[in-house]
Each structure stands twice: as structure tokens, then as C-alpha cells.
CSV table of C-alpha atoms in Angstrom, one decimal:
chain,number,residue,atom,x,y,z
A,12,ASP,CA,-3.4,-52.2,56.6
A,13,VAL,CA,-2.6,-55.6,54.8
A,14,VAL,CA,0.1,-55.0,51.7
A,15,MET,CA,-0.7,-56.6,47.8
A,16,THR,CA,2.9,-57.8,46.3
A,17,GLN,CA,1.6,-57.8,42.4
A,18,THR,CA,4.0,-59.9,40.3
A,19,PRO,CA,5.4,-59.4,37.8
A,20,VAL,CA,5.4,-55.3,37.3
A,21,SER,CA,4.8,-55.3,33.4
A,22,LEU,CA,4.1,-58.9,31.3
A,23,SER,CA,4.9,-59.1,27.5
A,24,VAL,CA,2.4,-62.3,25.6
A,25,ALA,CA,2.8,-63.0,22.2
A,26,ILE,CA,-1.1,-63.7,21.3
A,27,GLY,CA,-2.0,-67.3,21.8
A,28,GLN,CA,0.7,-68.1,25.0
A,29,PRO,CA,0.0,-67.9,28.2
A,30,ALA,CA,0.1,-65.5,31.3
A,31,SER,CA,0.9,-66.0,35.2
A,32,ILE,CA,-0.1,-62.9,37.4
A,33,SER,CA,1.5,-63.6,41.2
A,34,CYS,CA,-0.5,-61.2,44.2
A,35,LYS,CA,0.8,-62.0,47.9
A,36,SER,CA,-0.2,-60.0,51.3
A,37,SER,CA,0.9,-59.7,53.9
A,38,GLN,CA,-0.9,-61.8,55.9
A,39,SER,CA,-3.9,-63.8,56.4
A,40,LEU,CA,-7.1,-63.3,53.4
A,41,VAL,CA,-9.2,-66.2,55.2
A,42,GLY,CA,-12.0,-64.1,56.3
A,43,THR,CA,-14.1,-65.1,60.4
A,44,SER,CA,-16.5,-67.0,57.2
A,45,GLY,CA,-13.9,-69.1,56.6
A,46,LYS,CA,-14.3,-67.1,53.1
A,47,THR,CA,-11.1,-65.6,51.0
A,48,TYR,CA,-12.4,-62.0,49.7
A,49,LEU,CA,-9.3,-61.9,47.5
A,50,ASN,CA,-10.1,-60.8,43.5
A,51,TRP,CA,-8.7,-59.8,40.5
A,52,LEU,CA,-9.1,-57.1,38.0
A,53,LEU,CA,-8.9,-55.7,34.5
A,54,GLN,CA,-8.5,-51.9,33.6
A,55,ARG,CA,-8.1,-51.3,30.7
A,56,PRO,CA,-6.3,-48.1,29.1
A,57,GLY,CA,-9.2,-45.3,29.5
A,58,GLN,CA,-11.1,-47.4,31.0
A,59,SER,CA,-13.0,-48.4,34.8
A,60,PRO,CA,-11.9,-51.4,37.0
A,61,LYS,CA,-13.1,-53.7,35.3
A,62,ARG,CA,-13.6,-57.7,38.2
A,63,LEU,CA,-12.6,-60.3,36.4
A,64,ILE,CA,-11.8,-62.9,39.8
A,65,TYR,CA,-13.8,-63.1,42.7
A,66,LEU,CA,-13.4,-65.4,46.0
A,67,VAL,CA,-10.3,-66.6,44.7
A,68,SER,CA,-11.4,-69.3,42.1
A,69,LYS,CA,-14.9,-67.4,40.9
A,70,LEU,CA,-15.0,-66.1,37.1
A,71,ASP,CA,-18.0,-62.9,37.0
A,72,SER,CA,-20.1,-63.8,34.6
A,73,GLY,CA,-19.0,-62.8,31.3
A,74,ILE,CA,-15.4,-63.8,32.5
A,75,PRO,CA,-13.9,-66.1,29.6
A,76,ASP,CA,-12.7,-69.7,31.1
A,77,ARG,CA,-8.8,-68.4,30.0
A,78,PHE,CA,-9.3,-66.5,33.3
A,79,SER,CA,-8.4,-69.0,36.6
A,80,GLY,CA,-7.2,-67.9,39.8
A,81,SER,CA,-5.9,-70.1,42.5
A,82,GLY,CA,-4.4,-69.4,45.9
A,83,SER,CA,-4.3,-69.6,49.3
A,84,GLU,CA,-4.2,-67.6,52.4
A,85,THR,CA,-1.9,-65.9,51.3
A,86,ASP,CA,-0.2,-66.5,47.4
A,87,PHE,CA,-2.9,-66.2,44.8
A,88,THR,CA,-2.1,-66.7,41.7
A,89,LEU,CA,-4.2,-65.4,38.3
A,90,LYS,CA,-3.7,-67.2,35.0
A,91,ILE,CA,-4.6,-66.4,31.5
A,92,SER,CA,-4.3,-69.8,29.3
A,93,ARG,CA,-4.3,-68.2,26.1
A,94,VAL,CA,-4.0,-64.6,25.6
A,95,GLU,CA,-6.2,-62.4,24.0
A,96,ALA,CA,-6.0,-58.7,22.3
A,97,ASP,CA,-9.0,-57.6,24.0
A,98,ASP,CA,-6.7,-59.4,27.7
A,99,LEU,CA,-4.2,-55.9,27.3
A,100,GLY,CA,-4.6,-54.1,30.1
A,101,VAL,CA,-3.6,-53.5,34.0
A,102,TYR,CA,-4.5,-56.7,36.6
A,103,TYR,CA,-4.5,-56.0,40.2
A,104,CYS,CA,-5.3,-58.3,43.3
A,105,LEU,CA,-7.8,-56.2,45.2
A,106,GLN,CA,-8.2,-58.2,48.8
A,107,GLY,CA,-12.1,-57.6,50.9
A,108,THR,CA,-11.1,-59.7,54.0
A,109,HIS,CA,-9.0,-57.0,56.3
A,110,PHE,CA,-10.3,-53.0,56.3
A,111,PRO,CA,-9.7,-51.2,54.7
A,112,ASN,CA,-9.5,-53.0,51.3
A,113,THR,CA,-6.0,-53.2,49.8
A,114,PHE,CA,-4.6,-53.2,46.2
A,115,GLY,CA,-1.5,-54.5,44.6
A,116,ALA,CA,-0.2,-52.1,42.7
A,117,GLY,CA,-0.1,-53.9,38.8
A,118,THR,CA,0.8,-55.8,36.3
A,119,LYS,CA,0.6,-54.3,33.2
A,120,LEU,CA,0.2,-56.9,30.3
A,121,GLU,CA,0.9,-55.6,27.2
A,122,LEU,CA,1.8,-57.3,23.5
A,123,LYS,CA,5.5,-59.2,21.9
B,9,GLN,CA,-28.8,-53.4,34.7
B,10,VAL,CA,-26.8,-52.0,37.4
B,11,GLN,CA,-25.4,-48.6,36.4
B,12,LEU,CA,-23.2,-46.6,38.3
B,13,GLN,CA,-23.5,-43.1,36.5
B,14,GLN,CA,-20.9,-40.6,37.7
B,15,SER,CA,-21.1,-36.6,37.8
B,16,GLY,CA,-18.5,-35.1,35.8
B,17,ALA,CA,-14.9,-34.2,36.2
B,18,GLU,CA,-14.5,-30.5,39.3
B,19,LEU,CA,-11.6,-28.4,39.1
B,20,ALA,CA,-11.1,-26.6,42.5
B,21,LYS,CA,-8.8,-24.1,44.0
B,22,PRO,CA,-6.4,-25.3,47.2
B,23,GLY,CA,-8.5,-25.0,50.4
B,24,SER,CA,-11.5,-25.6,48.5
B,25,SER,CA,-14.8,-28.3,49.0
B,26,VAL,CA,-16.4,-30.9,46.3
B,27,LYS,CA,-18.8,-32.8,46.1
B,28,ILE,CA,-19.4,-35.6,43.5
B,29,SER,CA,-21.8,-37.2,43.2
B,30,CYS,CA,-22.8,-41.6,42.1
B,31,LYS,CA,-25.9,-42.2,40.6
B,32,ALA,CA,-27.5,-45.9,41.0
B,33,SER,CA,-29.9,-47.4,38.9
B,34,GLY,CA,-31.1,-50.9,37.2
B,35,TYR,CA,-31.1,-52.8,41.4
B,36,THR,CA,-32.5,-52.2,44.8
B,37,PHE,CA,-30.2,-49.2,45.9
B,38,THR,CA,-30.3,-50.7,49.9
B,39,SER,CA,-29.3,-53.4,48.7
B,40,TYR,CA,-26.0,-53.0,48.1
B,41,TYR,CA,-23.3,-51.0,50.3
B,42,ILE,CA,-21.2,-48.7,48.4
B,43,SER,CA,-17.5,-48.2,48.3
B,44,TRP,CA,-15.2,-45.4,47.1
B,45,ILE,CA,-11.5,-45.6,45.7
B,46,LYS,CA,-9.1,-42.7,44.6
B,47,GLN,CA,-6.7,-43.7,42.3
B,48,THR,CA,-3.7,-41.8,41.0
B,49,THR,CA,-0.6,-42.8,38.7
B,50,GLY,CA,1.9,-42.8,42.2
B,51,GLN,CA,-0.3,-44.4,44.4
B,52,GLY,CA,-2.6,-46.3,42.5
B,53,LEU,CA,-5.5,-47.6,43.8
B,54,GLU,CA,-6.2,-46.7,47.2
B,55,TYR,CA,-9.6,-47.6,49.3
B,56,ILE,CA,-11.2,-44.5,50.8
B,57,GLY,CA,-14.1,-45.9,52.0
B,58,TYR,CA,-17.8,-47.3,52.4
B,59,ILE,CA,-21.3,-46.4,53.8
B,60,ASN,CA,-24.4,-48.2,53.8
B,61,THR,CA,-26.9,-46.7,51.6
B,62,GLY,CA,-30.1,-48.4,54.1
B,63,SER,CA,-28.9,-46.5,57.7
B,64,GLY,CA,-26.2,-44.2,56.2
B,65,GLY,CA,-23.8,-45.5,58.3
B,66,THR,CA,-20.0,-45.1,57.3
B,67,ASN,CA,-16.5,-46.1,57.7
B,68,TYR,CA,-13.6,-44.7,56.5
B,69,ASN,CA,-10.3,-45.7,55.5
B,70,GLU,CA,-7.4,-43.7,58.3
B,71,LYS,CA,-5.9,-41.9,56.0
B,72,PHE,CA,-9.4,-40.4,54.7
B,73,LYS,CA,-11.2,-39.5,58.0
B,74,GLY,CA,-11.0,-35.8,57.4
B,75,LYS,CA,-10.9,-35.5,54.3
B,76,ALA,CA,-13.9,-37.9,52.6
B,77,THR,CA,-17.6,-37.4,53.6
B,78,LEU,CA,-20.1,-40.1,53.1
B,79,THR,CA,-23.2,-38.8,51.9
B,80,VAL,CA,-26.7,-40.6,50.6
B,81,ASP,CA,-30.2,-39.5,49.0
B,82,LYS,CA,-32.4,-42.1,49.0
B,83,SER,CA,-34.7,-40.0,46.8
B,84,SER,CA,-33.2,-40.8,43.9
B,85,SER,CA,-30.8,-43.6,44.2
B,86,THR,CA,-27.5,-41.5,44.4
B,87,ALA,CA,-24.5,-41.8,47.0
B,88,PHE,CA,-22.1,-38.7,47.5
B,89,MET,CA,-18.2,-37.5,48.4
B,90,GLN,CA,-17.6,-34.7,49.3
B,91,LEU,CA,-13.8,-33.6,49.3
B,92,SER,CA,-12.6,-31.4,51.6
B,93,SER,CA,-9.4,-29.0,52.4
B,94,LEU,CA,-8.4,-29.7,49.0
B,95,THR,CA,-4.5,-29.8,48.6
B,96,PRO,CA,-2.7,-30.7,44.9
B,97,ASP,CA,-2.7,-34.4,46.4
B,98,ASP,CA,-6.7,-35.1,46.1
B,99,SER,CA,-6.2,-34.6,42.7
B,100,ALA,CA,-7.0,-38.2,40.9
B,101,VAL,CA,-9.6,-39.9,39.4
B,102,TYR,CA,-12.4,-41.6,42.6
B,103,TYR,CA,-14.4,-44.3,41.1
B,104,CYS,CA,-17.9,-45.2,43.7
B,105,ALA,CA,-18.3,-49.4,43.6
B,106,LEU,CA,-20.7,-51.7,44.7
B,107,ASN,CA,-21.5,-55.4,45.7
B,108,TRP,CA,-17.7,-56.4,46.8
B,109,PHE,CA,-16.7,-54.2,43.3
B,110,ALA,CA,-18.5,-56.4,40.6
B,111,TYR,CA,-19.8,-52.5,39.7
B,112,TRP,CA,-17.8,-49.7,39.2
B,113,GLY,CA,-18.3,-46.4,38.0
B,114,GLN,CA,-17.3,-44.2,35.6
B,115,GLY,CA,-15.1,-42.5,37.5
B,116,THR,CA,-14.7,-38.3,38.3
B,117,LEU,CA,-11.6,-36.3,37.8
B,118,VAL,CA,-11.1,-34.1,40.1
B,119,THR,CA,-7.8,-31.7,39.6
B,120,VAL,CA,-7.1,-29.1,42.3
B,121,SER,CA,-5.0,-26.5,41.3
B,122,SER,CA,-4.4,-22.5,41.4
């Protein structure tokens, strides 16, 4: 199975400051179609995960453009340009290229 | 709007089975595969497998073969997951999701205890 390694495990950020999360995969996530099926999810306390970004950098509907995704092959990054209180929770990367799909262990974003 | 409504929490005894449901609404049921995901504090999020809601075809993560059985009832737009031979390690929150994880159910807590 593809191993997804997320860093850091936790992140303490002040409101209005930027945040960045890294996700590295144990093999390339470029599929046979040429697309890279890398998603970012946010799970707020007591809620189901919510997809924020798909295909590396495409924002889901309603997701503010403070969020951005980048990367290729095996290295990917989620950036939040200015953290807001509503951004708190656990962020997961998820690859959908290889079966079984696999998740990172999560990065907990907390307020400083 | 797309919604996935899962059945309520289950308390089961070791060795028994449970069947949880995921009722879909707001779209054509057979348009998307439905995936199932397990979440525990210790193991995080694990992908169980998916079902083709049109054909009923399934694909399971090797780890969950023999543990999970996925089915659908197209007449009620509902997907089901049966978990068999339960052990305490099966205690978790189970989610259904569709369209490349764009939509998630609210989760079903399964607790296995004697």
C-alpha cells in the first residue's frame, strides 16, 4: 500500500498567520490517466471529514481561496495564507490513485 | 443537495455481526460508487473498499476481506456494510463517502464489547 507521510503532526498558529502542511507519498501519485489523485481533507472536532482540495490544487466549492494545494509526483503541500478560527481541526492528505486509497496520519491545527 | 444519512450507533458482542446503512439522496444513486472508511484513534483513517452502485460490483482492501461485505439496494438508494466476526479491534466510527470523497456521511459508531 502507498504510505502517506504528513508533517508536522501538530501545528500551533496565531489567527491571521500562514500555515503549511507537507504530505509525502511512498510512490508517485500520477495515475495512468496522467492525473494526480491527491486530496486534502479537514476534520473539525466531532464532525465528518470534509474535502477541501482534490487533484492536488483544485478547491472544492465553497472553500475560501486562503487555501491552496501544490505539489507533484510524491511531494505535496497544503497552505493556508491566513489562518482563521474556523480552520482549526485535523488535516489529512488522501491519495486516490492507487488501490487501496490511503490517508496520512493527520496534522492537528491549533490556535497559538 | 447530496446527502448521505447513516444508521445509528451499534453496540455488539464479540463474534456477532452488524449491518450499517448509508442512505443517499439528492442525486442519481447509480451515478457514483460508494466507499467505506474506518476511523479509530489508534489507526487513523483506513479505506475499506467501494461498491459500484449500478452493478453491485465490489473492491475490498485486502485487510478487510472477510470482515466487511458491501451491498446496495437501488430501490431505496441505500448502501450497506456488514461487519462479521466482530472483535474489539472493530470498534470504530465507520463512514460512507462518494464522488472521490466529496461527500461523507455523518459516521456510525460501532462498539464491540461483551
